[in-house]
């Protein structure tokens, strides 16, 4: 059985039987990593522990032993809760008011995304030195396939990862948890078992045993709906799924059933794909106070559309499907999508579709979250072809590109759309049933705004010529 | 209701009306066809609330009455009954069912009361005229491909039918566009169109009309108002709502000053475009047209798969130009050219191109170029 010390990386001598050793003979640490398959397993999931909070604590040591919550404003949700805050029952995605109730002494910090992105990139760069097969799941976690790297690093994947974890602690100042197993599903389960600063090695047999008594929701992708469908057929625990034979699962749930049966037994054939292409680009915001007012929501929507458009343009992408996301005060999610005839990267086009979708949803319901996303991505070069019927489209696009250039030079506030400043009537452009019959007033209003946008860009232009 | 009817007659009518019925319906009654027996006639009516088709056939009516039954199932049953069968329909019993009997087959279908069946209250029609079925078919055929499917600009989801000009020069014109291409077809305005409003006929309606025209030698009676249009085609009457919107001022997008004249042999051109576009990617299907002297080079480059070029002889004497088009759009338009020669009037690589049929007048197409 292989065993080494997670803290000093000392390898236990082959002759000792590691089960009896409690502390590392070299440094005295109790954190010994031992497993019969230690030298065989190559697929890892690495997850930074309470990432945002850890970075804030690193930068302000006075916070070390205080409960720290990273999250937005008075409202909004918890982005990250440090481990101290978690002892009070605070967890990420929890509404802020609830978190404050549970832990009134918590230090609440507004997220500083650029700082986290910088640290996340540094961690990812270190991962890249271990293997080219790094599949990021988010800013702070990734799958790594270390198969065949033994010769390169001169040691087993397990020790390579332990070395990496120490390096992250030393150079970035945060801790990570590592799960090592034989596939993605199990690696992720493993990394979660011993957080924070964990290092869990798990073979397939162990995982199957460990999963068996758990409810089916322990399998990723099994939510409430799938769980109740499974329960109707008598599958309540993972063990029930493990016992079922494949033809039975296939008959009951199709290929999805097969997949679940295999996952229950710890089988997962998904590969680690380093350059998973972007599928969608989106932006959302939780409101400071619930809103039902179309006009107010529309303003927020415009800002989000600009954000999405900026990110599309920066990535050289465009998209044809615009999705509006709304969460009402009762936390019910609504998503509404529309596919455009051509991909777009223009804020004005994304906005036109999203605002139309919004107009149909503003029926007095109060919303706590609004978001917009673009999918069905295409190359930026294929976006926004000229249009026969709408000759202003080309001008509008040109205006937007001009505004982009001005903002690049003078910052975001240099040019804003008239809509942002306008405190006009609060009614949505009435959209009769079926969406037929465009309200002339809305069209006029839009033209007015477009003219305003053009005007403001003209007003600014002398400044661009004067600038050095 | 108790009726006996010949299978082929019944099948023909049901095949006309059942298509209108949407396969998936949230309102149960809309899945049904209304069956009415009265005098010596049997009539069927189906609707999707935007469009209504009524057809009347002769039948042996033993008892008048009216009911509604699931349209697709009724059609499937009749379709599967043997040819030449006499079919008995009976909805006289206590239960809400209609029985269908033929030979030794018997079916019972659940019925819904006729009072629930929606009526597309047609209201007063203000204009009426007749067209030969062949003319109407041509009008729709040539414009249909350019209809938009985009929801945001719902007013482009149909054919804009309107009268242009006065006196003997007046024409009845059909226009459709999706912003990428535009089709315009016209012929001398028939009597009765004077003062008619310009109307946008929805895509589904024109498709149904086209399918209902079985005999091109026949006449089609058209009646319309500002909100509805009605087509009388043989025994079938189709009534449809119109799209409530303003069709854009298409006149200004039809280029008049394009001075680079290109004449191509339609068949060669169509085949060449089709061949080179094989290597195009699914999305940006741009084909580049490079004109120089009497040589047209068609080329497609796809960074993922390869490239293709083909040269054809053409009549062209303006200065050289490179211009790109969506290959599918080019093929759609080429398919509408009836004669041997197509005329393309070009301006520059960023402006709309006008395409006409050298021999057949009355139709023109505008195509927006793509960046290549």
mmCIF file with all atom_site columns, C-alpha atoms in Angstrom, chain B residues 27-99:
data_model
loop_
_atom_site.group_PDB
_atom_site.id
_atom_site.type_symbol
_atom_site.label_atom_id
_atom_site.label_alt_id
_atom_site.label_comp_id
_atom_site.label_asym_id
_atom_site.label_entity_id
_atom_site.label_seq_id
_atom_site.pdbx_PDB_ins_code
_atom_site.Cartn_x
_atom_site.Cartn_y
_atom_site.Cartn_z
_atom_site.occupancy
_atom_site.B_iso_or_equiv
_atom_site.pdbx_formal_charge
_atom_site.auth_seq_id
_atom_site.auth_comp_id
_atom_site.auth_asym_id
_atom_site.auth_atom_id
_atom_site.pdbx_PDB_model_num
ATOM 1  C CA . UNK B 1 27 ? -57.637 23.503 -26.600 1.00 0.00 ? 27 UNK B CA 1
ATOM 2  C CA . UNK B 1 28 ? -59.233 20.058 -27.122 1.00 0.00 ? 28 UNK B CA 1
ATOM 3  C CA . UNK B 1 29 ? -61.956 21.190 -29.523 1.00 0.00 ? 29 UNK B CA 1
ATOM 4  C CA . UNK B 1 30 ? -59.324 22.465 -31.976 1.00 0.00 ? 30 UNK B CA 1
ATOM 5  C CA . UNK B 1 31 ? -58.194 18.873 -32.545 1.00 0.00 ? 31 UNK B CA 1
ATOM 6  C CA . UNK B 1 32 ? -61.637 18.120 -33.944 1.00 0.00 ? 32 UNK B CA 1
ATOM 7  C CA . UNK B 1 33 ? -63.302 18.514 -37.294 1.00 0.00 ? 33 UNK B CA 1
ATOM 8  C CA . UNK B 1 34 ? -66.890 19.688 -37.424 1.00 0.00 ? 34 UNK B CA 1
ATOM 9  C CA . UNK B 1 35 ? -69.136 17.359 -39.442 1.00 0.00 ? 35 UNK B CA 1
ATOM 10 C CA . UNK B 1 36 ? -72.513 18.656 -40.572 1.00 0.00 ? 36 UNK B CA 1
ATOM 11 C CA . UNK B 1 37 ? -75.166 16.783 -42.539 1.00 0.00 ? 37 UNK B CA 1
ATOM 12 C CA . UNK B 1 38 ? -77.925 18.837 -44.059 1.00 0.00 ? 38 UNK B CA 1
ATOM 13 C CA . UNK B 1 39 ? -80.117 18.307 -47.118 1.00 0.00 ? 39 UNK B CA 1
ATOM 14 C CA . UNK B 1 40 ? -78.087 16.135 -49.491 1.00 0.00 ? 40 UNK B CA 1
ATOM 15 C CA . UNK B 1 41 ? -74.795 17.587 -48.349 1.00 0.00 ? 41 UNK B CA 1
ATOM 16 C CA . UNK B 1 42 ? -72.121 16.735 -45.888 1.00 0.00 ? 42 UNK B CA 1
ATOM 17 C CA . UNK B 1 43 ? -69.725 19.498 -44.849 1.00 0.00 ? 43 UNK B CA 1
ATOM 18 C CA . UNK B 1 44 ? -66.492 19.533 -42.858 1.00 0.00 ? 44 UNK B CA 1
ATOM 19 C CA . UNK B 1 45 ? -64.900 22.406 -41.040 1.00 0.00 ? 45 UNK B CA 1
ATOM 20 C CA . UNK B 1 46 ? -61.524 22.618 -39.316 1.00 0.00 ? 46 UNK B CA 1
ATOM 21 C CA . UNK B 1 47 ? -59.730 25.580 -37.764 1.00 0.00 ? 47 UNK B CA 1
ATOM 22 C CA . UNK B 1 48 ? -56.622 26.635 -35.861 1.00 0.00 ? 48 UNK B CA 1
ATOM 23 C CA . UNK B 1 49 ? -58.259 29.936 -34.866 1.00 0.00 ? 49 UNK B CA 1
ATOM 24 C CA . UNK B 1 50 ? -56.253 31.830 -37.501 1.00 0.00 ? 50 UNK B CA 1
ATOM 25 C CA . UNK B 1 51 ? -57.349 29.791 -40.449 1.00 0.00 ? 51 UNK B CA 1
ATOM 26 C CA . UNK B 1 52 ? -60.550 27.913 -41.233 1.00 0.00 ? 52 UNK B CA 1
ATOM 27 C CA . UNK B 1 53 ? -61.249 25.424 -44.021 1.00 0.00 ? 53 UNK B CA 1
ATOM 28 C CA . UNK B 1 54 ? -64.754 24.316 -44.999 1.00 0.00 ? 54 UNK B CA 1
ATOM 29 C CA . UNK B 1 55 ? -65.515 21.729 -47.643 1.00 0.00 ? 55 UNK B CA 1
ATOM 30 C CA . UNK B 1 56 ? -68.890 20.487 -48.777 1.00 0.00 ? 56 UNK B CA 1
ATOM 31 C CA . UNK B 1 57 ? -69.580 17.224 -50.618 1.00 0.00 ? 57 UNK B CA 1
ATOM 32 C CA . UNK B 1 58 ? -72.662 15.347 -51.763 1.00 0.00 ? 58 UNK B CA 1
ATOM 33 C CA . UNK B 1 59 ? -73.880 12.545 -49.508 1.00 0.00 ? 59 UNK B CA 1
ATOM 34 C CA . UNK B 1 60 ? -76.928 10.410 -48.793 1.00 0.00 ? 60 UNK B CA 1
ATOM 35 C CA . UNK B 1 61 ? -78.302 12.031 -45.682 1.00 0.00 ? 61 UNK B CA 1
ATOM 36 C CA . UNK B 1 62 ? -80.758 9.876  -43.744 1.00 0.00 ? 62 UNK B CA 1
ATOM 37 C CA . UNK B 1 63 ? -80.846 12.218 -40.776 1.00 0.00 ? 63 UNK B CA 1
ATOM 38 C CA . UNK B 1 64 ? -79.530 15.782 -40.528 1.00 0.00 ? 64 UNK B CA 1
ATOM 39 C CA . UNK B 1 65 ? -77.295 16.736 -37.638 1.00 0.00 ? 65 UNK B CA 1
ATOM 40 C CA . UNK B 1 66 ? -73.951 18.061 -36.579 1.00 0.00 ? 66 UNK B CA 1
ATOM 41 C CA . UNK B 1 67 ? -71.079 16.911 -34.370 1.00 0.00 ? 67 UNK B CA 1
ATOM 42 C CA . UNK B 1 68 ? -67.300 17.114 -33.997 1.00 0.00 ? 68 UNK B CA 1
ATOM 43 C CA . UNK B 1 69 ? -64.736 14.272 -33.963 1.00 0.00 ? 69 UNK B CA 1
ATOM 44 C CA . UNK B 1 70 ? -60.927 14.082 -33.686 1.00 0.00 ? 70 UNK B CA 1
ATOM 45 C CA . UNK B 1 71 ? -59.724 15.170 -37.118 1.00 0.00 ? 71 UNK B CA 1
ATOM 46 C CA . UNK B 1 72 ? -56.493 13.213 -37.551 1.00 0.00 ? 72 UNK B CA 1
ATOM 47 C CA . UNK B 1 73 ? -57.987 9.982  -36.284 1.00 0.00 ? 73 UNK B CA 1
ATOM 48 C CA . UNK B 1 74 ? -61.046 10.320 -38.504 1.00 0.00 ? 74 UNK B CA 1
ATOM 49 C CA . UNK B 1 75 ? -58.779 10.934 -41.490 1.00 0.00 ? 75 UNK B CA 1
ATOM 50 C CA . UNK B 1 76 ? -56.537 7.965  -40.671 1.00 0.00 ? 76 UNK B CA 1
ATOM 51 C CA . UNK B 1 77 ? -59.524 5.637  -40.334 1.00 0.00 ? 77 UNK B CA 1
ATOM 52 C CA . UNK B 1 78 ? -61.003 6.679  -43.671 1.00 0.00 ? 78 UNK B CA 1
ATOM 53 C CA . UNK B 1 79 ? -57.607 6.457  -45.330 1.00 0.00 ? 79 UNK B CA 1
ATOM 54 C CA . UNK B 1 80 ? -57.186 2.863  -44.198 1.00 0.00 ? 80 UNK B CA 1
ATOM 55 C CA . UNK B 1 81 ? -60.633 1.711  -45.284 1.00 0.00 ? 81 UNK B CA 1
ATOM 56 C CA . UNK B 1 82 ? -60.692 -0.190 -48.587 1.00 0.00 ? 82 UNK B CA 1
ATOM 57 C CA . UNK B 1 83 ? -61.083 1.710  -51.830 1.00 0.00 ? 83 UNK B CA 1
ATOM 58 C CA . UNK B 1 84 ? -64.646 1.996  -53.124 1.00 0.00 ? 84 UNK B CA 1
ATOM 59 C CA . UNK B 1 85 ? -66.177 1.364  -49.713 1.00 0.00 ? 85 UNK B CA 1
ATOM 60 C CA . UNK B 1 86 ? -69.500 2.950  -48.768 1.00 0.00 ? 86 UNK B CA 1
ATOM 61 C CA . UNK B 1 87 ? -69.016 4.553  -45.388 1.00 0.00 ? 87 UNK B CA 1
ATOM 62 C CA . UNK B 1 88 ? -71.801 5.074  -42.898 1.00 0.00 ? 88 UNK B CA 1
ATOM 63 C CA . UNK B 1 89 ? -71.493 7.809  -40.292 1.00 0.00 ? 89 UNK B CA 1
ATOM 64 C CA . UNK B 1 90 ? -73.903 7.708  -37.368 1.00 0.00 ? 90 UNK B CA 1
ATOM 65 C CA . UNK B 1 91 ? -74.093 10.073 -34.438 1.00 0.00 ? 91 UNK B CA 1
ATOM 66 C CA . UNK B 1 92 ? -77.690 9.548  -33.429 1.00 0.00 ? 92 UNK B CA 1
ATOM 67 C CA . UNK B 1 93 ? -77.247 7.489  -30.242 1.00 0.00 ? 93 UNK B CA 1
ATOM 68 C CA . UNK B 1 94 ? -77.460 8.598  -26.634 1.00 0.00 ? 94 UNK B CA 1
ATOM 69 C CA . UNK B 1 95 ? -73.718 8.529  -26.085 1.00 0.00 ? 95 UNK B CA 1
ATOM 70 C CA . UNK B 1 96 ? -71.391 11.267 -27.303 1.00 0.00 ? 96 UNK B CA 1
ATOM 71 C CA . UNK B 1 97 ? -69.887 9.116  -30.039 1.00 0.00 ? 97 UNK B CA 1
ATOM 72 C CA . UNK B 1 98 ? -69.960 8.843  -33.793 1.00 0.00 ? 98 UNK B CA 1
ATOM 73 C CA . UNK B 1 99 ? -69.769 5.409  -35.367 1.00 0.00 ? 99 UNK B CA 1
#
